[in-house]
Short mmCIF file of C-alpha atoms (C1' of nucleotides) and ligand atoms in Angstrom, two decimals:
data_model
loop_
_atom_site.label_atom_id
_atom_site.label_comp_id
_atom_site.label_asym_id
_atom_site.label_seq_id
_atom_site.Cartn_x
_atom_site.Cartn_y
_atom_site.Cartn_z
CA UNK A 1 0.00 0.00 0.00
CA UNK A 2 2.64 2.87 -1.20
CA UNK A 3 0.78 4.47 -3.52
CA UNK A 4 -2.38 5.82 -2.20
CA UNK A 5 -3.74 8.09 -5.26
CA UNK A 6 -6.77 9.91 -4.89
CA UNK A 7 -9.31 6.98 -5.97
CA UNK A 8 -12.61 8.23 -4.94
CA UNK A 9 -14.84 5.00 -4.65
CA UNK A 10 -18.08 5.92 -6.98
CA UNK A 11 -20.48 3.79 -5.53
CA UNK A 12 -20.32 5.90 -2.02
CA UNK A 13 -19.72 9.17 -4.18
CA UNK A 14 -22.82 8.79 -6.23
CA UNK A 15 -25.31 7.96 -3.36
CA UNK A 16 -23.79 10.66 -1.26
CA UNK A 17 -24.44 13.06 -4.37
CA UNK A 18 -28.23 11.69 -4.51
CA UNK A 19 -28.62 13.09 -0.86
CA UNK A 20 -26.76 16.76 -2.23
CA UNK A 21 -23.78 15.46 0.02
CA UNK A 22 -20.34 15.52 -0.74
CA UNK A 23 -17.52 12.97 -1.02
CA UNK A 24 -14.85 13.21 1.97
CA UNK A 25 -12.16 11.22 3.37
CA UNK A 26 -13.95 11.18 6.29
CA UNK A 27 -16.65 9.78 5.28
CA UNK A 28 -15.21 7.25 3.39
CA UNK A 29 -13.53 6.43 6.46
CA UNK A 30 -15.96 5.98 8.64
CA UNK A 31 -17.91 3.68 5.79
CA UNK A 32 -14.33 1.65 5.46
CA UNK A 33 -14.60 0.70 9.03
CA UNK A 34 -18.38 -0.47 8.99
CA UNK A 35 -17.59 -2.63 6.04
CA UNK A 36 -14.67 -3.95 7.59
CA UNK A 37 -16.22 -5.52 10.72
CA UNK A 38 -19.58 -5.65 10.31
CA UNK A 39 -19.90 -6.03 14.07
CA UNK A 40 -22.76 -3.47 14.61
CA UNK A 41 -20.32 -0.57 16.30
CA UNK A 42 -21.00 2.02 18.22
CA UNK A 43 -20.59 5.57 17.34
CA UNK A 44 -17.90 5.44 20.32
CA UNK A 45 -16.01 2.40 18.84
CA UNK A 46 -16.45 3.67 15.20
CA UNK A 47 -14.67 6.63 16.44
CA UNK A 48 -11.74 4.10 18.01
CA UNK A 49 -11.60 2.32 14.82
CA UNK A 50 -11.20 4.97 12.59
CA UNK A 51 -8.74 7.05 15.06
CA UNK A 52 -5.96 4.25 14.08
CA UNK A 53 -6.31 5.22 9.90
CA UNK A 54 -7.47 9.24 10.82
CA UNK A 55 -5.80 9.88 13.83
CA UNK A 56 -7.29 13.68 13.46
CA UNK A 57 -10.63 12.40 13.03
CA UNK A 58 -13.06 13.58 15.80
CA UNK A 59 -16.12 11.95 17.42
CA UNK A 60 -18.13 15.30 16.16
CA UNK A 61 -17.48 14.27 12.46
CA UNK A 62 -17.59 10.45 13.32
CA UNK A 63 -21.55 11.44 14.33
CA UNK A 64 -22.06 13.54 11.38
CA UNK A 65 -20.29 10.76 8.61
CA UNK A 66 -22.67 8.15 10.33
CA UNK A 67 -25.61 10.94 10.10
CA UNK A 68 -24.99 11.35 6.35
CA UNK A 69 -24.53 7.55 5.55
CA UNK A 70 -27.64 6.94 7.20
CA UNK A 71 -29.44 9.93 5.30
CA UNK A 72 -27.81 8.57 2.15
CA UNK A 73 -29.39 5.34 2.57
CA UNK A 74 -26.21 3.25 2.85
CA UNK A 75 -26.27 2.69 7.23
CA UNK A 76 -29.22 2.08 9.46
CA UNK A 77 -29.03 2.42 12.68
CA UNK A 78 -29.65 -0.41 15.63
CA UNK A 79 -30.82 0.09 18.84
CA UNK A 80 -31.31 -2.11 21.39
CA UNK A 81 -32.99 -1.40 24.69
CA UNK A 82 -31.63 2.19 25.40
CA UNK A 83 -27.79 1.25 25.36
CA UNK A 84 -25.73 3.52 22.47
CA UNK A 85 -27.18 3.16 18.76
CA UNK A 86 -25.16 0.86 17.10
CA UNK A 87 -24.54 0.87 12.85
CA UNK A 88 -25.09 -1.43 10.16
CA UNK A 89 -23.99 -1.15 6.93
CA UNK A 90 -25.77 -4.23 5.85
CA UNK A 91 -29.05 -2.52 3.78
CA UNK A 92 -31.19 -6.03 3.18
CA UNK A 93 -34.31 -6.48 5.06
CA UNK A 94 -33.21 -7.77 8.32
CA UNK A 95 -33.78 -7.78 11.79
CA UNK A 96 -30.82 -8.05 14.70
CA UNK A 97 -30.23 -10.83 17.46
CA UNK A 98 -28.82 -9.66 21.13
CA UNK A 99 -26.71 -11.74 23.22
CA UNK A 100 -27.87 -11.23 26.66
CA UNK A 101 -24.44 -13.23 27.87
CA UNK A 102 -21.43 -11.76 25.22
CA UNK A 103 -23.59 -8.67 23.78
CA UNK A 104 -22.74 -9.59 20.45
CA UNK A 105 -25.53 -7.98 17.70
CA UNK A 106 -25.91 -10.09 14.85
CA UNK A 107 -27.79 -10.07 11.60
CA UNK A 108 -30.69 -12.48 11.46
CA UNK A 109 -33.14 -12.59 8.05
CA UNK A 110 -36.40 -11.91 7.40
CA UNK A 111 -38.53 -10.75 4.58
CA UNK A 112 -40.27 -7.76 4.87
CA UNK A 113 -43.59 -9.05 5.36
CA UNK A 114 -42.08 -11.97 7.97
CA UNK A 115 -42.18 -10.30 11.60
CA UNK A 116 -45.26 -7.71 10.39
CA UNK A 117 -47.65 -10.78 9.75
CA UNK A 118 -47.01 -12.21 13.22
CA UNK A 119 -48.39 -9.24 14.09
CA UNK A 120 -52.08 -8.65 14.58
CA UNK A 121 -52.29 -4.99 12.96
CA UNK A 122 -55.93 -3.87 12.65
CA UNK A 123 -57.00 -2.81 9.65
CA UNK A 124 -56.38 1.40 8.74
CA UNK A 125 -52.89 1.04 10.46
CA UNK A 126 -50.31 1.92 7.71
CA UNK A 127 -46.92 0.40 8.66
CA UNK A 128 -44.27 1.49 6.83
CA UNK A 129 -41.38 0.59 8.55
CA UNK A 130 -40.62 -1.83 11.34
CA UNK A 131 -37.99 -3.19 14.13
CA UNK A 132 -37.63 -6.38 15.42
CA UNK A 133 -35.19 -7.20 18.14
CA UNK A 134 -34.62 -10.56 19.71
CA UNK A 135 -32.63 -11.60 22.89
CA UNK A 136 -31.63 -14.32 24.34
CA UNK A 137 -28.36 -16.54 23.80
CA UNK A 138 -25.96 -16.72 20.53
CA UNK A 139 -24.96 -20.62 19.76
CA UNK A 140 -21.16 -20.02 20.92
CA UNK A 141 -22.84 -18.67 24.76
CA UNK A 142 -25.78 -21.64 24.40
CA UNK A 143 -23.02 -24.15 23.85
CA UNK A 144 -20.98 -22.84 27.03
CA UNK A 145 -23.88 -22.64 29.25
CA UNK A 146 -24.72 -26.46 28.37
CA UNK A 147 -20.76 -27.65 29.37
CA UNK A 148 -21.41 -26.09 32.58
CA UNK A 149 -24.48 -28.15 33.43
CA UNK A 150 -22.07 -31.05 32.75
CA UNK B 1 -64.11 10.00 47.74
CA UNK B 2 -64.19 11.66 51.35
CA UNK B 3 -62.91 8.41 53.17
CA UNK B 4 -59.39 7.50 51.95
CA UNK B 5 -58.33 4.58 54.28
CA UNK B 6 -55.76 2.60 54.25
CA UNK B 7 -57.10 0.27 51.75
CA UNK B 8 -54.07 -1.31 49.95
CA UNK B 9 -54.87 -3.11 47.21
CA UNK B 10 -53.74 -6.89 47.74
CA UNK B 11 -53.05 -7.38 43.96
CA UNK B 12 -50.29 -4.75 44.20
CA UNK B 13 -48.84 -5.67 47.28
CA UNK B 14 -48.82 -9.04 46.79
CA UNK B 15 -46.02 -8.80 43.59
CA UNK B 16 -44.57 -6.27 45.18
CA UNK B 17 -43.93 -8.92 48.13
CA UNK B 18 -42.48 -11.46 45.50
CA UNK B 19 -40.05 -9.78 44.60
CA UNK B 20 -39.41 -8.67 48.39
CA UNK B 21 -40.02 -5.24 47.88
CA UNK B 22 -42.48 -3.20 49.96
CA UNK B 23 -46.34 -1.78 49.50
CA UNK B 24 -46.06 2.17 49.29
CA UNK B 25 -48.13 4.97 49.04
CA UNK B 26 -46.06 6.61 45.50
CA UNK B 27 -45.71 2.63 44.13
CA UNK B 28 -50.10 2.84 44.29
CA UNK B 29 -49.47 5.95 43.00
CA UNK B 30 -47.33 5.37 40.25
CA UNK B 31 -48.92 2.26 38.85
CA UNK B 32 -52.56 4.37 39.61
CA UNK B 33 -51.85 6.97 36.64
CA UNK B 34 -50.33 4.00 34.22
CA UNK B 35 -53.91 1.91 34.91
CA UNK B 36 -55.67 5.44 34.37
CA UNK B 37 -54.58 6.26 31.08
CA UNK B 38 -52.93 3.46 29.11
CA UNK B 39 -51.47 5.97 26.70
CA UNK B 40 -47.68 4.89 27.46
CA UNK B 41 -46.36 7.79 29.27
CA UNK B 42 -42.40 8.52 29.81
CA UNK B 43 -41.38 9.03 33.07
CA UNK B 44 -41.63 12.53 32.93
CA UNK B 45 -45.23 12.64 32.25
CA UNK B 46 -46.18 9.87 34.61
CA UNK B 47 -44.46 12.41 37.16
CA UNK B 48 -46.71 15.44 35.82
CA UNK B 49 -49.96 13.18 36.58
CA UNK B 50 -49.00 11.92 39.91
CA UNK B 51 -48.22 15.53 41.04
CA UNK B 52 -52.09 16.26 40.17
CA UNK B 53 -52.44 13.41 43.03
CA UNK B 54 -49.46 13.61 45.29
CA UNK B 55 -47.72 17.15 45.10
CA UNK B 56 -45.03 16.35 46.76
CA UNK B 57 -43.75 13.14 44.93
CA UNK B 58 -40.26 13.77 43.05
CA UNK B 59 -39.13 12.72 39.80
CA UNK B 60 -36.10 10.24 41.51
CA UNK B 61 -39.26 8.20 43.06
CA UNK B 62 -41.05 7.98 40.00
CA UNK B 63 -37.98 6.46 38.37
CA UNK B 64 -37.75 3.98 41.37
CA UNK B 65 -41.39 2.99 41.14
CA UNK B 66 -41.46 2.72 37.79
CA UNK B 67 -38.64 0.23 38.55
CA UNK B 68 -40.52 -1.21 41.04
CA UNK B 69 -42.94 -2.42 39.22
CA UNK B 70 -40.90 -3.58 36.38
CA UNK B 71 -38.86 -5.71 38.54
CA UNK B 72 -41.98 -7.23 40.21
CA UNK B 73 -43.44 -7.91 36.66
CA UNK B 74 -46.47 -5.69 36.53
CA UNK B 75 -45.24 -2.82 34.21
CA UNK B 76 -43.07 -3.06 30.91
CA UNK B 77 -40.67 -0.51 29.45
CA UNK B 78 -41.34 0.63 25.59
CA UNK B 79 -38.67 1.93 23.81
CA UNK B 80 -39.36 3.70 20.47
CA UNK B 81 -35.84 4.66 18.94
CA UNK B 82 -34.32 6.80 20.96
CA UNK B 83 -36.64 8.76 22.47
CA UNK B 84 -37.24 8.89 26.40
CA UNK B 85 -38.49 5.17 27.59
CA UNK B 86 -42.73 4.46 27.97
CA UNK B 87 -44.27 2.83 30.43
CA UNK B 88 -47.46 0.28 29.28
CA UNK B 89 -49.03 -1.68 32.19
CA UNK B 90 -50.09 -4.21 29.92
CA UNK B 91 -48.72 -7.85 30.29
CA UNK B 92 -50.29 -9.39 27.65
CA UNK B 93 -48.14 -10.75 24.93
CA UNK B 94 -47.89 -7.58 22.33
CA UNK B 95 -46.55 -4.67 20.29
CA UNK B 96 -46.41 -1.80 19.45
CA UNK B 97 -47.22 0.72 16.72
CA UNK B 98 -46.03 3.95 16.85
CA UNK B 99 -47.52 6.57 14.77
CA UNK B 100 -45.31 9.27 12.87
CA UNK B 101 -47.85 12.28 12.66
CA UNK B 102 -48.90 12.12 15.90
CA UNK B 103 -46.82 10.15 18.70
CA UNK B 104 -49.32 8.35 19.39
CA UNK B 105 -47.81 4.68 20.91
CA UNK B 106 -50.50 2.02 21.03
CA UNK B 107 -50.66 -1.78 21.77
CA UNK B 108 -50.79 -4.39 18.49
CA UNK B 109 -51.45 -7.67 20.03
CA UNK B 110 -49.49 -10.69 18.49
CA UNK B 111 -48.91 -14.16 19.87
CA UNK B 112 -46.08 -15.21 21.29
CA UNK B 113 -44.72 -16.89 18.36
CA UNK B 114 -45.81 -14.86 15.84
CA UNK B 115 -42.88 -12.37 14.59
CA UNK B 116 -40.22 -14.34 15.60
CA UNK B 117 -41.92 -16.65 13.47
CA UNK B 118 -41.43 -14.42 11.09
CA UNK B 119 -37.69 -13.62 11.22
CA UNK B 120 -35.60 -16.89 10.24
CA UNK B 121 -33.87 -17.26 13.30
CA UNK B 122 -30.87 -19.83 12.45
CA UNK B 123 -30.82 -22.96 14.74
CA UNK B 124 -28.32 -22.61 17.76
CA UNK B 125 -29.77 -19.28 18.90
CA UNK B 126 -32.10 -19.37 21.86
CA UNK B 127 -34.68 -16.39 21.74
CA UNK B 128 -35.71 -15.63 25.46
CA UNK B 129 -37.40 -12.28 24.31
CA UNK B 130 -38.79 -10.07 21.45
CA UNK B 131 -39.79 -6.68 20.66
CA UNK B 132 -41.28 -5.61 17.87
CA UNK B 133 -42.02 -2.29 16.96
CA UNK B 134 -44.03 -0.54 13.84
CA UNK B 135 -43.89 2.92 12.73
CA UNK B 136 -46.36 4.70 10.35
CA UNK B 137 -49.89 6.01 10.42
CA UNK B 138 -52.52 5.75 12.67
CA UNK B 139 -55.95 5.15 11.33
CA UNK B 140 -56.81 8.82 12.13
CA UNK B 141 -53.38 9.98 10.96
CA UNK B 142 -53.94 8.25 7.79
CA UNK B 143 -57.88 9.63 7.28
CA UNK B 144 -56.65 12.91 7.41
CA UNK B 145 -53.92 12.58 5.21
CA UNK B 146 -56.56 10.58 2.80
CA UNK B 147 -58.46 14.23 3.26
CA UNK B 148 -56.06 16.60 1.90
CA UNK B 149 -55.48 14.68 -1.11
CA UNK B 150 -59.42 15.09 -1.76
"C1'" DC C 1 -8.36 34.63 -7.47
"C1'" DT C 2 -12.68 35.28 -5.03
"C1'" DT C 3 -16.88 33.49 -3.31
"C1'" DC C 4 -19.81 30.45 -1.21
"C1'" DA C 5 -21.82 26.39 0.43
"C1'" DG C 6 -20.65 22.42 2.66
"C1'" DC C 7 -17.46 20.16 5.85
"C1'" DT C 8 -14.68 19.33 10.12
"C1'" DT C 9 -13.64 20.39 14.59
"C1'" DA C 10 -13.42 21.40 19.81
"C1'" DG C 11 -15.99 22.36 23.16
"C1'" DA C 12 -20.45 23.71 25.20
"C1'" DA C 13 -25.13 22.33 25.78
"C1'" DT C 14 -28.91 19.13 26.26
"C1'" DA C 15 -31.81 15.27 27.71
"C1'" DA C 16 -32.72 11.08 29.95
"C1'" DT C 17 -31.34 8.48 33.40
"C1'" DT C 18 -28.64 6.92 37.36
"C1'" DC C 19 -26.12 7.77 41.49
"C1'" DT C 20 -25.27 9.74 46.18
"C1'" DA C 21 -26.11 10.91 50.60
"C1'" DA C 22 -29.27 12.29 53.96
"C1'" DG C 23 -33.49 11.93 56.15
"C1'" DT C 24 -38.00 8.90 56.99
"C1'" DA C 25 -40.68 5.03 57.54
"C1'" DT C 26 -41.48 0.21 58.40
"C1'" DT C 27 -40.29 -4.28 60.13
"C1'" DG C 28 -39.24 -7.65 63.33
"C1'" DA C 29 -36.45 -9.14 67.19
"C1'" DC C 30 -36.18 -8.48 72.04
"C1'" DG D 1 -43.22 -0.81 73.46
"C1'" DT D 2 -37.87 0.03 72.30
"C1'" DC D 3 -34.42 -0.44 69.18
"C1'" DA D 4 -31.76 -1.70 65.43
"C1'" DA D 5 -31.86 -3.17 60.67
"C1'" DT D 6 -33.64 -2.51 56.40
"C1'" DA D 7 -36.19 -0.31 52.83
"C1'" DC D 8 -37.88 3.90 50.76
"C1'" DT D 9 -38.10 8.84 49.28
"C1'" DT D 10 -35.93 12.82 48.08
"C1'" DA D 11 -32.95 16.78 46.12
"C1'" DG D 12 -29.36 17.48 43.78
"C1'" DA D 13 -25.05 15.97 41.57
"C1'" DA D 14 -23.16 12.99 38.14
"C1'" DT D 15 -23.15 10.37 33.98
"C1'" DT D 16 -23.87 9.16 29.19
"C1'" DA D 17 -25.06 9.58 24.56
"C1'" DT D 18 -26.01 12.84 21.50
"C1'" DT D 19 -26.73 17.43 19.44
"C1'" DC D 20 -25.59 22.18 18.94
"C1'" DT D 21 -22.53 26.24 18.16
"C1'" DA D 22 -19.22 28.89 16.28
"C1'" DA D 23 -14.95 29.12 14.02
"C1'" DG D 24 -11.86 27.79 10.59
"C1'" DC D 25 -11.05 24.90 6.31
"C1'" DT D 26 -11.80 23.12 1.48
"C1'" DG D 27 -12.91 22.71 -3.08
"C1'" DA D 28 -15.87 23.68 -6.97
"C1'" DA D 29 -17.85 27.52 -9.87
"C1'" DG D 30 -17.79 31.83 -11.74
MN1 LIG E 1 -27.47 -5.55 11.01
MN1 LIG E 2 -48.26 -1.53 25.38
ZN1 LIG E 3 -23.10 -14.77 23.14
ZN1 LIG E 4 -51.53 9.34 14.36
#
DNA sequence: CTTCAGCTTAGAATAATTCTAAGTATTGAC
DNA sequence: GTCAATACTTAGAATTATTCTAAGCTGAAG
């Protein structure tokens, strides 16, 4: 990685410009480290991450890249219970799984009309968007739990 | 109302005692004005209608009573993004819709299975808990909006 | 080269909630 | 009943995540 030219990735550039928003380093930054561990970060550890590439980068801008990839269309947002919003840059329709005993988030499918027809919506309700969070215990903590009951 | 005994209501006290916590005058209070109008108040505004009551009650106590009676299973938190957590005193299995023109927060009943159901939940994860929540428009919301398009 | 809108930044401000420490009330031996 | 232990309420301070503010920077357009 010597040379490390001005090569402005158009896929980000383009939906940034749909929103009237420009390209920055920054930005690209911050999107570099939600692709790279799509982990579900915090705003706090996106800022940690991106400290070690940007090490002028502040948590102001961190909150405003992750404002304008959101508003862009390219980030959602997570949040579970009240604890800090976490990001996603994983745009399919999906809902997120909480590990009560690690706190890992992870991605769990569903089509759109999954979790809303479970639902019991009365008719004249218009839902147009939805969030389903689940709890409870990720294989890796399920497996542990069962060793220590022998 | 000129008599106002002592007359604790055994229902309350009785969880209360479960989970070894004690019958008191704010607790009635508290869990009085989320009975009274199941709207799904915040804290804030549960404090605001128990003042009508009880003058003298402080916001600190509402925040313990309102943990009170989480912890003894008669009250559940709602949270809707980020905003300040609601209060429902509903136990029943259910969610919730929350409507974009007017904050309005109301209960969507659903069985138990029914949007987990939904979500393809890969084998090896154990779901202990849900919450699903809806955004969009009311019925009234929606009317009105119908209107001003003719 | 100037202008101007958009961007980044540090630090202040805000909002919801939790913590702290002091005073009260209730319980349950004795 | 008295007394100590425990639980509860309260005001205000502290905390946490997030947003706001104001100043300086940048890069495209004229
Ligand atoms: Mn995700
Ligand atoms: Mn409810
Ligand atoms: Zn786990
Ligand atoms: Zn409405």
């Amino acid at each position: 990685m010597l040379s490390r030219k001005k090569e402005i990735p158009e896929q980000l550039n383009e939906r940034l410009a749909t929103s009237g928003l420009r390209f920055t380093p920054q930005r690209q930054q911050v999107y570099n480290v939600l692709l790279d561990t799509r982990d579900h970060p915090t705003a706090e550890e996106v800022f940690l991450r991106a400290k070690h590439e940007s090490p002028d980068i502040s948590m102001a801008t961190v909150y405003n890249c992750l404002d304008a990839l959101v508003t862009c269309g390219l980030v959602r947002q997570v949040n579970v219970n009240r604890a800090a919003t976490r990001y996603c840059p994983n745009m399919n329709d999906h809902c997120h799984f909480y590990c009560d005993d690690c706190g890992k988030v992870l991605d769990v499918n569903c089509t759109s009309a999954g979790p809303v027809a479970g639902a019991k919506v009365p008719s004249g309700f218009q839902v147009t968007h939805y969030e389903l969070s689940l709890r409870g215990h990720c294989p890796d903590c399920a497996a542990k739990a069962a060793k220590l009951h022998h």
